[in-house]
Tab-separated table of C-alpha atoms in Angstrom:
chain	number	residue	atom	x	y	z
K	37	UNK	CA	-72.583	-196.646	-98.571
K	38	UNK	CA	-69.931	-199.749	-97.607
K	39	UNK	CA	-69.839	-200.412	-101.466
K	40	UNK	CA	-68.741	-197.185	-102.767
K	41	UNK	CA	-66.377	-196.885	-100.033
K	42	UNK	CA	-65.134	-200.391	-101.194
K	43	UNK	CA	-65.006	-199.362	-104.511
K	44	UNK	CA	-62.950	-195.628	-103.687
K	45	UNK	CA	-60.504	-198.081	-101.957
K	46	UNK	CA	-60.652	-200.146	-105.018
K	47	UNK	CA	-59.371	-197.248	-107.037
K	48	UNK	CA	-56.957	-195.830	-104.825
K	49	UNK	CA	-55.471	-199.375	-105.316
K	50	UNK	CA	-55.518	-199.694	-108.293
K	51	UNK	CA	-54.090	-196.166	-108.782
K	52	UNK	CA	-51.018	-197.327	-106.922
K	53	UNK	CA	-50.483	-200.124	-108.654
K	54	UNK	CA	-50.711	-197.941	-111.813
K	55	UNK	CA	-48.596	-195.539	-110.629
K	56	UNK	CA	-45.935	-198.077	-110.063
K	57	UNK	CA	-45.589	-198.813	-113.477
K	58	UNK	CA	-42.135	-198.337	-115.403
K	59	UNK	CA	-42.993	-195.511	-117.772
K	60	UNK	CA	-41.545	-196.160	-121.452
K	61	UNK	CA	-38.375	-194.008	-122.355
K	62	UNK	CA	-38.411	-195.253	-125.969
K	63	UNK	CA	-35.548	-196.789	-127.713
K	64	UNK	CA	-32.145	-196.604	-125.972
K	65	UNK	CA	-29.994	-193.867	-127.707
K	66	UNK	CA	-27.731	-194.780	-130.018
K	67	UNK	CA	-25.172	-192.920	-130.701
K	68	UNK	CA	-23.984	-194.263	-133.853
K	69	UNK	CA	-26.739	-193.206	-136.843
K	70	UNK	CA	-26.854	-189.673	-134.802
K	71	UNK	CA	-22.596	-189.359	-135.534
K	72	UNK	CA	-23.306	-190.573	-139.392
K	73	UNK	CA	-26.210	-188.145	-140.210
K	74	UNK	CA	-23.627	-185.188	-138.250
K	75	UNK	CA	-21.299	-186.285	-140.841
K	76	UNK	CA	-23.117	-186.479	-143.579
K	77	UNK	CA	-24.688	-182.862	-142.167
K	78	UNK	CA	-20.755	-181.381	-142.130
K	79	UNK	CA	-19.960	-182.538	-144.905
K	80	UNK	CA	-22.902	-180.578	-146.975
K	81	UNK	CA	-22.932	-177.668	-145.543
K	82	UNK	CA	-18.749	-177.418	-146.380
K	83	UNK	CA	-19.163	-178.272	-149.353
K	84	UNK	CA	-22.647	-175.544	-150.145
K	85	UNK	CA	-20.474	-172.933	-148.583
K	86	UNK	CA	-17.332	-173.602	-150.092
K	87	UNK	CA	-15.465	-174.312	-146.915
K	88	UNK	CA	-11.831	-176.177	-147.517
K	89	UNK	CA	-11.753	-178.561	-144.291
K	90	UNK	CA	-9.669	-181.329	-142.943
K	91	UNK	CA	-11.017	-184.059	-141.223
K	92	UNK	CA	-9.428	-185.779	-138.035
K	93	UNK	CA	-9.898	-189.695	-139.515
K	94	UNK	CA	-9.431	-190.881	-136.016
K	95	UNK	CA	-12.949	-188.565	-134.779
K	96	UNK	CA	-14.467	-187.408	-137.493
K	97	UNK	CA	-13.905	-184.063	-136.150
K	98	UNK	CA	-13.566	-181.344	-139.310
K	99	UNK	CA	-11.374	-178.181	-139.065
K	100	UNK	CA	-9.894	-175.369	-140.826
K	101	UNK	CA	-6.658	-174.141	-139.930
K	102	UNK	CA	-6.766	-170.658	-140.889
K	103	UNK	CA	-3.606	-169.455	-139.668
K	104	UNK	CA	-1.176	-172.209	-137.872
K	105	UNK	CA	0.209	-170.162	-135.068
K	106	UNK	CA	3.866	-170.702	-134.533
K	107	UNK	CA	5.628	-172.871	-131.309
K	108	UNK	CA	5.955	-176.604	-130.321
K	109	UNK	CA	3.788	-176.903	-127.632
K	110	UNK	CA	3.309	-180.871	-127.172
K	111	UNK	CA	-0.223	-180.718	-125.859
K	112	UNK	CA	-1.680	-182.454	-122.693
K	113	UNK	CA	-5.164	-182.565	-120.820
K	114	UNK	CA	-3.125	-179.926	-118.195
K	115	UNK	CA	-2.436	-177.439	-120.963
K	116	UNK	CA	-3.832	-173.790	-120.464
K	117	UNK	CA	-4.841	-171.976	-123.263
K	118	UNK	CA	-5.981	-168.784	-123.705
K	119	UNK	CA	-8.369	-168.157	-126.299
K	120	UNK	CA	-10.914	-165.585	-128.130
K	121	UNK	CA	-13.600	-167.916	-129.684
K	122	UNK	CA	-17.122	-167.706	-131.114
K	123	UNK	CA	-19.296	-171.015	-131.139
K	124	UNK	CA	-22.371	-171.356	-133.242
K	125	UNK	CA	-24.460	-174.508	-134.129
K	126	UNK	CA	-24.198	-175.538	-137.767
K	127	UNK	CA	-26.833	-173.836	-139.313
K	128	UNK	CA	-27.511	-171.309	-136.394
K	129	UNK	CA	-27.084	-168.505	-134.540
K	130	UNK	CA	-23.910	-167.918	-132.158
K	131	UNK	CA	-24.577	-169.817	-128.612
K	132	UNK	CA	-21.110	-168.260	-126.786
K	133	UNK	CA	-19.058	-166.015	-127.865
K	134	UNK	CA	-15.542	-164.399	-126.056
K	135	UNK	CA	-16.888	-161.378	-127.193
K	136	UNK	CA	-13.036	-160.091	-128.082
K	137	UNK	CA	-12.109	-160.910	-124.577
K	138	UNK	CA	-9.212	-163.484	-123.942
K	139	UNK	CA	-10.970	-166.452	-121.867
K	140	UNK	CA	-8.855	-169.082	-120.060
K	141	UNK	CA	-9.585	-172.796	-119.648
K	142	UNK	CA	-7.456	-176.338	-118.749
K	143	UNK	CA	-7.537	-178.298	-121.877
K	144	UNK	CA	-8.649	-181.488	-120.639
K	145	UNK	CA	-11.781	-179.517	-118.847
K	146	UNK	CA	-13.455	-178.697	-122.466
K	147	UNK	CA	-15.536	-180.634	-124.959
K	148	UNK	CA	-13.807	-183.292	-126.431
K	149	UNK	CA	-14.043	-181.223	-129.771
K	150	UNK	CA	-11.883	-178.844	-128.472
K	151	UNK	CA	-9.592	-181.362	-127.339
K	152	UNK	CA	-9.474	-183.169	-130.442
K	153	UNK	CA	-9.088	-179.893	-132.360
K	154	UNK	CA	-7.349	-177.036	-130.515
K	155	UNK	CA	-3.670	-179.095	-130.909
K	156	UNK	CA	-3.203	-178.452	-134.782
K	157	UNK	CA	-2.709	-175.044	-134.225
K	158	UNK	CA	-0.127	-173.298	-132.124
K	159	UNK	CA	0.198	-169.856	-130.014
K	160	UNK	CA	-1.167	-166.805	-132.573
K	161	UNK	CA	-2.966	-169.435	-134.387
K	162	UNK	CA	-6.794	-169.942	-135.810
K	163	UNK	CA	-8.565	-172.558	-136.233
K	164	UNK	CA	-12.668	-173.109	-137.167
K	165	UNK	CA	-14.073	-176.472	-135.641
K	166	UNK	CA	-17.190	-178.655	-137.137
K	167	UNK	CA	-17.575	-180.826	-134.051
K	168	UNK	CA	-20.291	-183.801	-134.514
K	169	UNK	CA	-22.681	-183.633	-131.314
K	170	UNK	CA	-21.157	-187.086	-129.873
K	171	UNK	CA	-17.936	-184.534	-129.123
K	172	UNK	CA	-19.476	-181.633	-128.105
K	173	UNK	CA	-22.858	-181.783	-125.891
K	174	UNK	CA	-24.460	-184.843	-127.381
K	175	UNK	CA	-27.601	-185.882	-127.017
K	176	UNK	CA	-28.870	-183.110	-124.182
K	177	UNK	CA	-29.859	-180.196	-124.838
K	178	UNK	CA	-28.054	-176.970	-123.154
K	179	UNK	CA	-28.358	-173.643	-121.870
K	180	UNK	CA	-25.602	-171.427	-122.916
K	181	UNK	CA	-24.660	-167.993	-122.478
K	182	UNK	CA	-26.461	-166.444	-125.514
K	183	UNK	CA	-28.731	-168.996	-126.706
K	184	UNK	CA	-29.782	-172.929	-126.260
K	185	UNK	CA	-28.031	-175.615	-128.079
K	186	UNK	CA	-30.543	-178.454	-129.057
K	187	UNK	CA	-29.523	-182.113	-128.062
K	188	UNK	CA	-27.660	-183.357	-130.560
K	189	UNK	CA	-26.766	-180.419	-132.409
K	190	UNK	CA	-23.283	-180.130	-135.195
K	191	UNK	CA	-21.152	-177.021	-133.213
K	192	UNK	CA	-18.948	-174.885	-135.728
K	193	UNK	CA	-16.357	-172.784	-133.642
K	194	UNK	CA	-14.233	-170.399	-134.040
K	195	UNK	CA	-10.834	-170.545	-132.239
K	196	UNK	CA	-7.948	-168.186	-132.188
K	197	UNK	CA	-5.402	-169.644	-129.386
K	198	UNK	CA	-4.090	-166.538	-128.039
K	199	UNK	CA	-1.866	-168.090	-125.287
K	200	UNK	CA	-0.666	-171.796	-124.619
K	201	UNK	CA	1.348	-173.065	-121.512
K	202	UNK	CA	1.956	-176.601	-120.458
C-alpha cells in the first residue's frame, strides 16, 4: 500500500513538472513572405478580372479610383469622413457592408489600408481598395458583422467618401 501511494505521488510530480513545460508556438510569424504571396495574390486576381489598379509603391496597397471626388482636403489621422462602403476578402464573400447607410469614423481610428488609401480621393469620390493583410487585420483572424475574416486574409473594399472634414 506505501508503494503505490509513493508511486501516485510520483506521478502527480511528475505531472507538474510536465505541466510546466513551455508549449511550442511554432515558428515566429513573419510578416514578410505573408505581404509577398498578398501581392503576388492582388496582383492575379486584377489582372484575371481585368481590374485597372494603381499601386501605392510606398505600401503596396492597390486601388482604383473610380470617380476622384472633388475638394482639397489635406488629410490627417483627425479627419472625419463619412462613408458608404462594402468590404469583402479577395476571393470571398462581403464581411461588412454600410448597407447604403452613411457610417462615420476618425481617420486615424481605421485599418491602416484605409488610411493609406481613402486620401486619393476627395468628397463625392470612389475608390475600391486591395489591402494586403499586414494593413488590414493581419495575421488574426476576426469576427465581423456579416461574416469572419481569416488571419491573414487580402481585403478588397469598396469606398465612396460621402463627407470629409478636418
Amino acid at each position: 500500500m506505501l508503494k503505490i501511494k509513493h508511486f501516485l505521488l510520483m506521478v502527480c510530480i511528475a505531472g507538474c513538472f510536465a505541466a510546466c513545460k513551455k508549449m511550442d508556438v511554432g515558428a515566429p510569424y513573419d510578416p514578410i513572405p505573408q505581404f509577398k504571396a498578398d501581392t503576388t495574390a492582388i496582383r492575379a486576381y486584377v489582372k484575371a478580372n481585368n481590374i485597372a489598379v494603381l499601386k501605392n509603391e510606398q505600401y503596396g496597397v492597390f486601388y482604383q479610383i473610380i470617380a476622384p471626388g472633388s475638394g482639397s482636403i489635406e488629410y490627417k489621422t483627425t479627419t472625419a469622413i463619412s462613408v458608404d462602403y462594402e468590404g469583402r476578402v479577395m476571393n470571398g464573400g462581403i464581411f461588412d457592408s454600410s448597407k447604403g447607410v452613411t457610417k462615420s469614423f476618425v481617420l486615424g481610428n481605421l485599418i491602416p489600408g484605409w488610411q493609406i488609401g481613402v486620401p486619393y480621393i476627395q468628397k463625392g469620390g470612389k475608390i475600391r481598395l486591395f489591402i494586403p493583410s499586414y494593413y488590414g487585420y493581419g495575421e488574426v483572424a476576426r469576427t465581423a458583422p456579416e461574416s469572419v475574416i481569416p488571419a491573414n486574409s487580402v481585403l478588397d473594399f469598396t469606398i465612396t467618401l460621402n463627407d470629409v472634414n478636418n
